Amino acid sequence: MLVIFIIVGLIIGLILKGSFKNLEKATLHALWLPIISFTLGIFGKLLGLQVIPRNPYYAFFVVGSYLCSFLFVYYNRHVKWFFYPALLGVFLNFLVISLNNFYMPVSNIVVAKVGSELTGTLAVSYQPVSSLTRLAFLGDIIYCPFPQGFASIGDLFLGIGIVFLMIYILRPDHILFATKK
């Protein structure tokens, strides 16, 4: 889902007469953090597949992944319009996951629309909403027909931040990102 936000941001950035040549002008910090975050998430899911019941170390991978995401957003707080939505998105996702034993709750309606059960790698990190679910409205309750899947309110906020980050990368001099002097 976030890939779609990256593509949308790049398209908008190009429409606003941005260019990939502006990459050197865009000041981004700690670009390695999202890579580590993604890698920790993948390792956590793979580790979770190996042990039933779930491996107790899985939570460390989730926390590490979100910590890297928080730090990346924080280190790039100078990018107007990226910081607050991205920070809110990462926070909301981490909040709902941490309150639900490190599972992301998924609406049963969304699971039915996707047409799959929560098995394999999905079973490692997702669980259907139940009466025990905390803050279910922050879980993956939004059906996304393309790509077929689901998203949360936190994903939408994070995605909005990513769109602005992509615009900044292509057009760092745009009035959206002007700072007061």
PDB file of C-alpha atoms in Angstrom:
ATOM      1  CA  MET A   1       0.000   0.000   0.000  1.00  0.00           C
ATOM      2  CA  LEU A   2       2.793   2.437   0.856  1.00  0.00           C
ATOM      3  CA  VAL A   3       4.318   1.817  -2.579  1.00  0.00           C
ATOM      4  CA  ILE A   4       1.187   3.383  -4.064  1.00  0.00           C
ATOM      5  CA  PHE A   5       1.722   6.495  -1.931  1.00  0.00           C
ATOM      6  CA  ILE A   6       5.352   6.675  -3.097  1.00  0.00           C
ATOM      7  CA  ILE A   7       4.254   6.471  -6.747  1.00  0.00           C
ATOM      8  CA  VAL A   8       1.499   9.074  -6.228  1.00  0.00           C
ATOM      9  CA  GLY A   9       4.001  11.403  -4.535  1.00  0.00           C
ATOM     10  CA  LEU A  10       6.483  10.986  -7.374  1.00  0.00           C
ATOM     11  CA  ILE A  11       3.793  11.677  -9.979  1.00  0.00           C
ATOM     12  CA  ILE A  12       2.631  14.806  -8.139  1.00  0.00           C
ATOM     13  CA  GLY A  13       6.247  15.901  -7.713  1.00  0.00           C
ATOM     14  CA  LEU A  14       6.844  15.553 -11.449  1.00  0.00           C
ATOM     15  CA  ILE A  15       3.591  17.387 -12.250  1.00  0.00           C
ATOM     16  CA  LEU A  16       4.846  20.227 -10.046  1.00  0.00           C
ATOM     17  CA  LYS A  17       7.875  20.397 -12.339  1.00  0.00           C
ATOM     18  CA  GLY A  18      10.116  18.481  -9.986  1.00  0.00           C
ATOM     19  CA  SER A  19      13.036  16.425 -11.206  1.00  0.00           C
ATOM     20  CA  PHE A  20      15.090  13.468 -10.061  1.00  0.00           C
ATOM     21  CA  LYS A  21      18.083  15.776 -10.520  1.00  0.00           C
ATOM     22  CA  ASN A  22      16.923  17.549  -7.352  1.00  0.00           C
ATOM     23  CA  LEU A  23      17.832  14.535  -5.223  1.00  0.00           C
ATOM     24  CA  GLU A  24      21.105  16.201  -4.300  1.00  0.00           C
ATOM     25  CA  LYS A  25      19.250  19.337  -3.124  1.00  0.00           C
ATOM     26  CA  ALA A  26      16.842  17.457  -0.876  1.00  0.00           C
ATOM     27  CA  THR A  27      18.241  17.173   2.622  1.00  0.00           C
ATOM     28  CA  LEU A  28      17.234  13.815   4.047  1.00  0.00           C
ATOM     29  CA  HIS A  29      18.822  12.223   7.073  1.00  0.00           C
ATOM     30  CA  ALA A  30      19.295   8.577   8.080  1.00  0.00           C
ATOM     31  CA  LEU A  31      18.032   7.008   4.859  1.00  0.00           C
ATOM     32  CA  TRP A  32      19.268   3.683   6.170  1.00  0.00           C
ATOM     33  CA  LEU A  33      16.615   3.624   8.921  1.00  0.00           C
ATOM     34  CA  PRO A  34      13.639   2.688   6.695  1.00  0.00           C
ATOM     35  CA  ILE A  35      15.729  -0.107   5.191  1.00  0.00           C
ATOM     36  CA  ILE A  36      16.522  -1.487   8.651  1.00  0.00           C
ATOM     37  CA  SER A  37      12.880  -1.061   9.664  1.00  0.00           C
ATOM     38  CA  PHE A  38      11.698  -3.057   6.653  1.00  0.00           C
ATOM     39  CA  THR A  39      14.369  -5.726   7.201  1.00  0.00           C
ATOM     40  CA  LEU A  40      13.459  -6.132  10.881  1.00  0.00           C
ATOM     41  CA  GLY A  41       9.800  -6.498   9.910  1.00  0.00           C
ATOM     42  CA  ILE A  42      10.629  -9.233   7.391  1.00  0.00           C
ATOM     43  CA  PHE A  43      12.908 -11.100   9.832  1.00  0.00           C
ATOM     44  CA  GLY A  44      10.252 -10.847  12.525  1.00  0.00           C
ATOM     45  CA  LYS A  45       7.651 -12.398  10.248  1.00  0.00           C
ATOM     46  CA  LEU A  46      10.012 -15.158   9.145  1.00  0.00           C
ATOM     47  CA  LEU A  47      10.941 -15.876  12.757  1.00  0.00           C
ATOM     48  CA  GLY A  48       7.265 -15.981  13.676  1.00  0.00           C
ATOM     49  CA  LEU A  49       6.637 -18.621  11.007  1.00  0.00           C
ATOM     50  CA  GLN A  50       9.200 -20.966  12.539  1.00  0.00           C
ATOM     51  CA  VAL A  51       7.644 -21.404  15.958  1.00  0.00           C
ATOM     52  CA  ILE A  52       4.115 -22.188  17.075  1.00  0.00           C
ATOM     53  CA  PRO A  53       2.994 -20.621  19.316  1.00  0.00           C
ATOM     54  CA  ARG A  54       4.577 -17.375  18.271  1.00  0.00           C
ATOM     55  CA  ASN A  55       8.202 -16.777  19.031  1.00  0.00           C
ATOM     56  CA  PRO A  56       8.583 -14.455  22.050  1.00  0.00           C
ATOM     57  CA  TYR A  57      11.349 -12.555  20.225  1.00  0.00           C
ATOM     58  CA  TYR A  58       8.911 -11.435  17.549  1.00  0.00           C
ATOM     59  CA  ALA A  59       7.950  -8.404  19.667  1.00  0.00           C
ATOM     60  CA  PHE A  60      11.579  -7.222  19.704  1.00  0.00           C
ATOM     61  CA  PHE A  61      11.599  -7.174  15.911  1.00  0.00           C
ATOM     62  CA  VAL A  62       8.325  -5.225  15.822  1.00  0.00           C
ATOM     63  CA  VAL A  63       9.547  -2.697  18.389  1.00  0.00           C
ATOM     64  CA  GLY A  64      12.883  -2.360  16.571  1.00  0.00           C
ATOM     65  CA  SER A  65      11.128  -1.855  13.255  1.00  0.00           C
ATOM     66  CA  TYR A  66       8.864   0.874  14.638  1.00  0.00           C
ATOM     67  CA  LEU A  67      11.742   2.506  16.518  1.00  0.00           C
ATOM     68  CA  CYS A  68      13.632   2.841  13.224  1.00  0.00           C
ATOM     69  CA  SER A  69      10.518   4.316  11.596  1.00  0.00           C
ATOM     70  CA  PHE A  70      10.047   6.827  14.446  1.00  0.00           C
ATOM     71  CA  LEU A  71      13.700   7.850  14.253  1.00  0.00           C
ATOM     72  CA  PHE A  72      13.591   8.334  10.472  1.00  0.00           C
ATOM     73  CA  VAL A  73      10.525  10.551  10.790  1.00  0.00           C
ATOM     74  CA  TYR A  74      12.114  12.482  13.661  1.00  0.00           C
ATOM     75  CA  TYR A  75      15.447  13.015  11.895  1.00  0.00           C
ATOM     76  CA  ASN A  76      13.574  14.406   8.896  1.00  0.00           C
ATOM     77  CA  ARG A  77      11.207  16.649  10.836  1.00  0.00           C
ATOM     78  CA  HIS A  78      12.530  19.622   8.872  1.00  0.00           C
ATOM     79  CA  VAL A  79      10.484  18.449   5.861  1.00  0.00           C
ATOM     80  CA  LYS A  80       7.241  20.362   6.266  1.00  0.00           C
ATOM     81  CA  TRP A  81       4.086  18.362   5.644  1.00  0.00           C
ATOM     82  CA  PHE A  82       5.943  15.049   6.077  1.00  0.00           C
ATOM     83  CA  PHE A  83       6.708  15.057   9.783  1.00  0.00           C
ATOM     84  CA  TYR A  84       3.297  15.325  11.459  1.00  0.00           C
ATOM     85  CA  PRO A  85       1.241  12.958   9.289  1.00  0.00           C
ATOM     86  CA  ALA A  86       4.059  10.384   9.175  1.00  0.00           C
ATOM     87  CA  LEU A  87       4.654  10.632  12.918  1.00  0.00           C
ATOM     88  CA  LEU A  88       0.944  10.240  13.620  1.00  0.00           C
ATOM     89  CA  GLY A  89       0.704   7.272  11.224  1.00  0.00           C
ATOM     90  CA  VAL A  90       3.650   5.420  12.757  1.00  0.00           C
ATOM     91  CA  PHE A  91       2.365   6.167  16.264  1.00  0.00           C
ATOM     92  CA  LEU A  92      -1.187   4.974  15.562  1.00  0.00           C
ATOM     93  CA  ASN A  93       0.026   1.740  13.969  1.00  0.00           C
ATOM     94  CA  PHE A  94       2.446   1.032  16.799  1.00  0.00           C
ATOM     95  CA  LEU A  95      -0.208   1.842  19.397  1.00  0.00           C
ATOM     96  CA  VAL A  96      -2.794  -0.570  18.035  1.00  0.00           C
ATOM     97  CA  ILE A  97      -0.226  -3.316  17.437  1.00  0.00           C
ATOM     98  CA  SER A  98       1.334  -3.011  20.887  1.00  0.00           C
ATOM     99  CA  LEU A  99      -2.081  -3.034  22.592  1.00  0.00           C
ATOM    100  CA  ASN A 100      -3.044  -6.223  20.735  1.00  0.00           C
ATOM    101  CA  ASN A 101      -0.112  -8.462  21.642  1.00  0.00           C
ATOM    102  CA  PHE A 102       1.872  -7.241  18.613  1.00  0.00           C
ATOM    103  CA  TYR A 103      -0.793  -8.275  16.104  1.00  0.00           C
ATOM    104  CA  MET A 104      -2.451  -5.799  13.762  1.00  0.00           C
ATOM    105  CA  PRO A 105      -6.203  -6.320  14.033  1.00  0.00           C
ATOM    106  CA  VAL A 106      -7.969  -6.783  10.699  1.00  0.00           C
ATOM    107  CA  SER A 107     -11.674  -6.264  10.192  1.00  0.00           C
ATOM    108  CA  ASN A 108     -13.486  -9.489   9.356  1.00  0.00           C
ATOM    109  CA  ILE A 109     -15.330  -7.637   6.578  1.00  0.00           C
ATOM    110  CA  VAL A 110     -12.012  -6.653   5.013  1.00  0.00           C
ATOM    111  CA  VAL A 111     -10.677 -10.213   5.284  1.00  0.00           C
ATOM    112  CA  ALA A 112     -13.835 -11.481   3.550  1.00  0.00           C
ATOM    113  CA  LYS A 113     -13.443  -8.901   0.737  1.00  0.00           C
ATOM    114  CA  VAL A 114      -9.802  -9.813   0.228  1.00  0.00           C
ATOM    115  CA  GLY A 115     -10.911 -13.409   0.002  1.00  0.00           C
ATOM    116  CA  SER A 116      -8.135 -14.922   2.034  1.00  0.00           C
ATOM    117  CA  GLU A 117      -7.646 -16.248   5.474  1.00  0.00           C
ATOM    118  CA  LEU A 118      -4.990 -14.952   7.788  1.00  0.00           C
ATOM    119  CA  THR A 119      -2.493 -17.737   7.168  1.00  0.00           C
ATOM    120  CA  GLY A 120       1.241 -17.925   6.535  1.00  0.00           C
ATOM    121  CA  THR A 121       3.044 -14.621   7.009  1.00  0.00           C
ATOM    122  CA  LEU A 122      -0.303 -12.858   7.512  1.00  0.00           C
ATOM    123  CA  ALA A 123      -1.037 -15.023  10.563  1.00  0.00           C
ATOM    124  CA  VAL A 124       2.261 -13.936  12.114  1.00  0.00           C
ATOM    125  CA  SER A 125       1.403 -10.251  12.252  1.00  0.00           C
ATOM    126  CA  TYR A 126      -2.384  -9.977  11.789  1.00  0.00           C
ATOM    127  CA  GLN A 127      -5.419 -11.234  13.669  1.00  0.00           C
ATOM    128  CA  PRO A 128      -9.140 -10.904  12.987  1.00  0.00           C
ATOM    129  CA  VAL A 129     -10.979  -8.386  15.135  1.00  0.00           C
ATOM    130  CA  SER A 130     -12.672  -9.986  18.125  1.00  0.00           C
ATOM    131  CA  SER A 131     -14.344  -8.881  21.341  1.00  0.00           C
ATOM    132  CA  LEU A 132     -10.882  -8.830  22.943  1.00  0.00           C
ATOM    133  CA  THR A 133      -9.400  -6.454  20.363  1.00  0.00           C
ATOM    134  CA  ARG A 134      -8.351  -3.062  21.684  1.00  0.00           C
ATOM    135  CA  LEU A 135      -8.819   0.044  19.524  1.00  0.00           C
ATOM    136  CA  ALA A 136     -10.106  -2.036  16.604  1.00  0.00           C
ATOM    137  CA  PHE A 137     -10.934   1.146  14.662  1.00  0.00           C
ATOM    138  CA  LEU A 138      -7.166   1.780  14.384  1.00  0.00           C
ATOM    139  CA  GLY A 139      -6.567  -1.655  12.872  1.00  0.00           C
ATOM    140  CA  ASP A 140      -6.695  -2.574   9.205  1.00  0.00           C
ATOM    141  CA  ILE A 141     -10.318  -1.684   8.564  1.00  0.00           C
ATOM    142  CA  ILE A 142     -10.006  -0.174   5.077  1.00  0.00           C
ATOM    143  CA  TYR A 143     -10.283  -2.439   2.054  1.00  0.00           C
ATOM    144  CA  CYS A 144      -7.914  -1.572  -0.793  1.00  0.00           C
ATOM    145  CA  PRO A 145      -8.944  -3.093  -4.142  1.00  0.00           C
ATOM    146  CA  PHE A 146      -5.542  -2.306  -5.660  1.00  0.00           C
ATOM    147  CA  PRO A 147      -3.358  -3.868  -4.552  1.00  0.00           C
ATOM    148  CA  GLN A 148      -5.816  -6.266  -3.028  1.00  0.00           C
ATOM    149  CA  GLY A 149      -5.286  -5.854   0.667  1.00  0.00           C
ATOM    150  CA  PHE A 150      -6.084  -3.689   3.641  1.00  0.00           C
ATOM    151  CA  ALA A 151      -4.941  -0.548   5.389  1.00  0.00           C
ATOM    152  CA  SER A 152      -5.360   1.279   8.671  1.00  0.00           C
ATOM    153  CA  ILE A 153      -5.957   4.905   9.544  1.00  0.00           C
ATOM    154  CA  GLY A 154      -2.279   5.008  10.577  1.00  0.00           C
ATOM    155  CA  ASP A 155      -1.302   3.725   7.115  1.00  0.00           C
ATOM    156  CA  LEU A 156      -3.272   6.570   5.519  1.00  0.00           C
ATOM    157  CA  PHE A 157      -1.555   9.213   7.652  1.00  0.00           C
ATOM    158  CA  LEU A 158       1.842   7.644   6.970  1.00  0.00           C
ATOM    159  CA  GLY A 159       0.990   7.526   3.273  1.00  0.00           C
ATOM    160  CA  ILE A 160       0.067  11.221   3.215  1.00  0.00           C
ATOM    161  CA  GLY A 161       3.407  12.010   4.825  1.00  0.00           C
ATOM    162  CA  ILE A 162       5.190   9.850   2.245  1.00  0.00           C
ATOM    163  CA  VAL A 163       3.455  11.691  -0.611  1.00  0.00           C
ATOM    164  CA  PHE A 164       4.803  14.989   0.733  1.00  0.00           C
ATOM    165  CA  LEU A 165       8.245  13.457   1.243  1.00  0.00           C
ATOM    166  CA  MET A 166       8.337  12.339  -2.401  1.00  0.00           C
ATOM    167  CA  ILE A 167       7.268  15.813  -3.548  1.00  0.00           C
ATOM    168  CA  TYR A 168      10.031  17.288  -1.380  1.00  0.00           C
ATOM    169  CA  ILE A 169      12.606  14.945  -2.890  1.00  0.00           C
ATOM    170  CA  LEU A 170      11.677  15.987  -6.432  1.00  0.00           C
ATOM    171  CA  ARG A 171      10.998  19.641  -5.696  1.00  0.00           C
ATOM    172  CA  PRO A 172      12.686  20.746  -2.443  1.00  0.00           C
ATOM    173  CA  ASP A 173      12.392  24.406  -3.426  1.00  0.00           C
ATOM    174  CA  HIS A 174       8.569  24.280  -3.750  1.00  0.00           C
ATOM    175  CA  ILE A 175       6.652  26.852  -1.714  1.00  0.00           C
ATOM    176  CA  LEU A 176       5.141  24.000   0.345  1.00  0.00           C
ATOM    177  CA  PHE A 177       8.524  23.488   1.947  1.00  0.00           C
ATOM    178  CA  ALA A 178       9.620  27.107   2.325  1.00  0.00           C
ATOM    179  CA  THR A 179      10.875  27.940   5.787  1.00  0.00           C
ATOM    180  CA  LYS A 180      10.486  31.257   7.549  1.00  0.00           C
ATOM    181  CA  LYS A 181      13.684  33.232   7.856  1.00  0.00           C
TER     182      LYS A 181
END
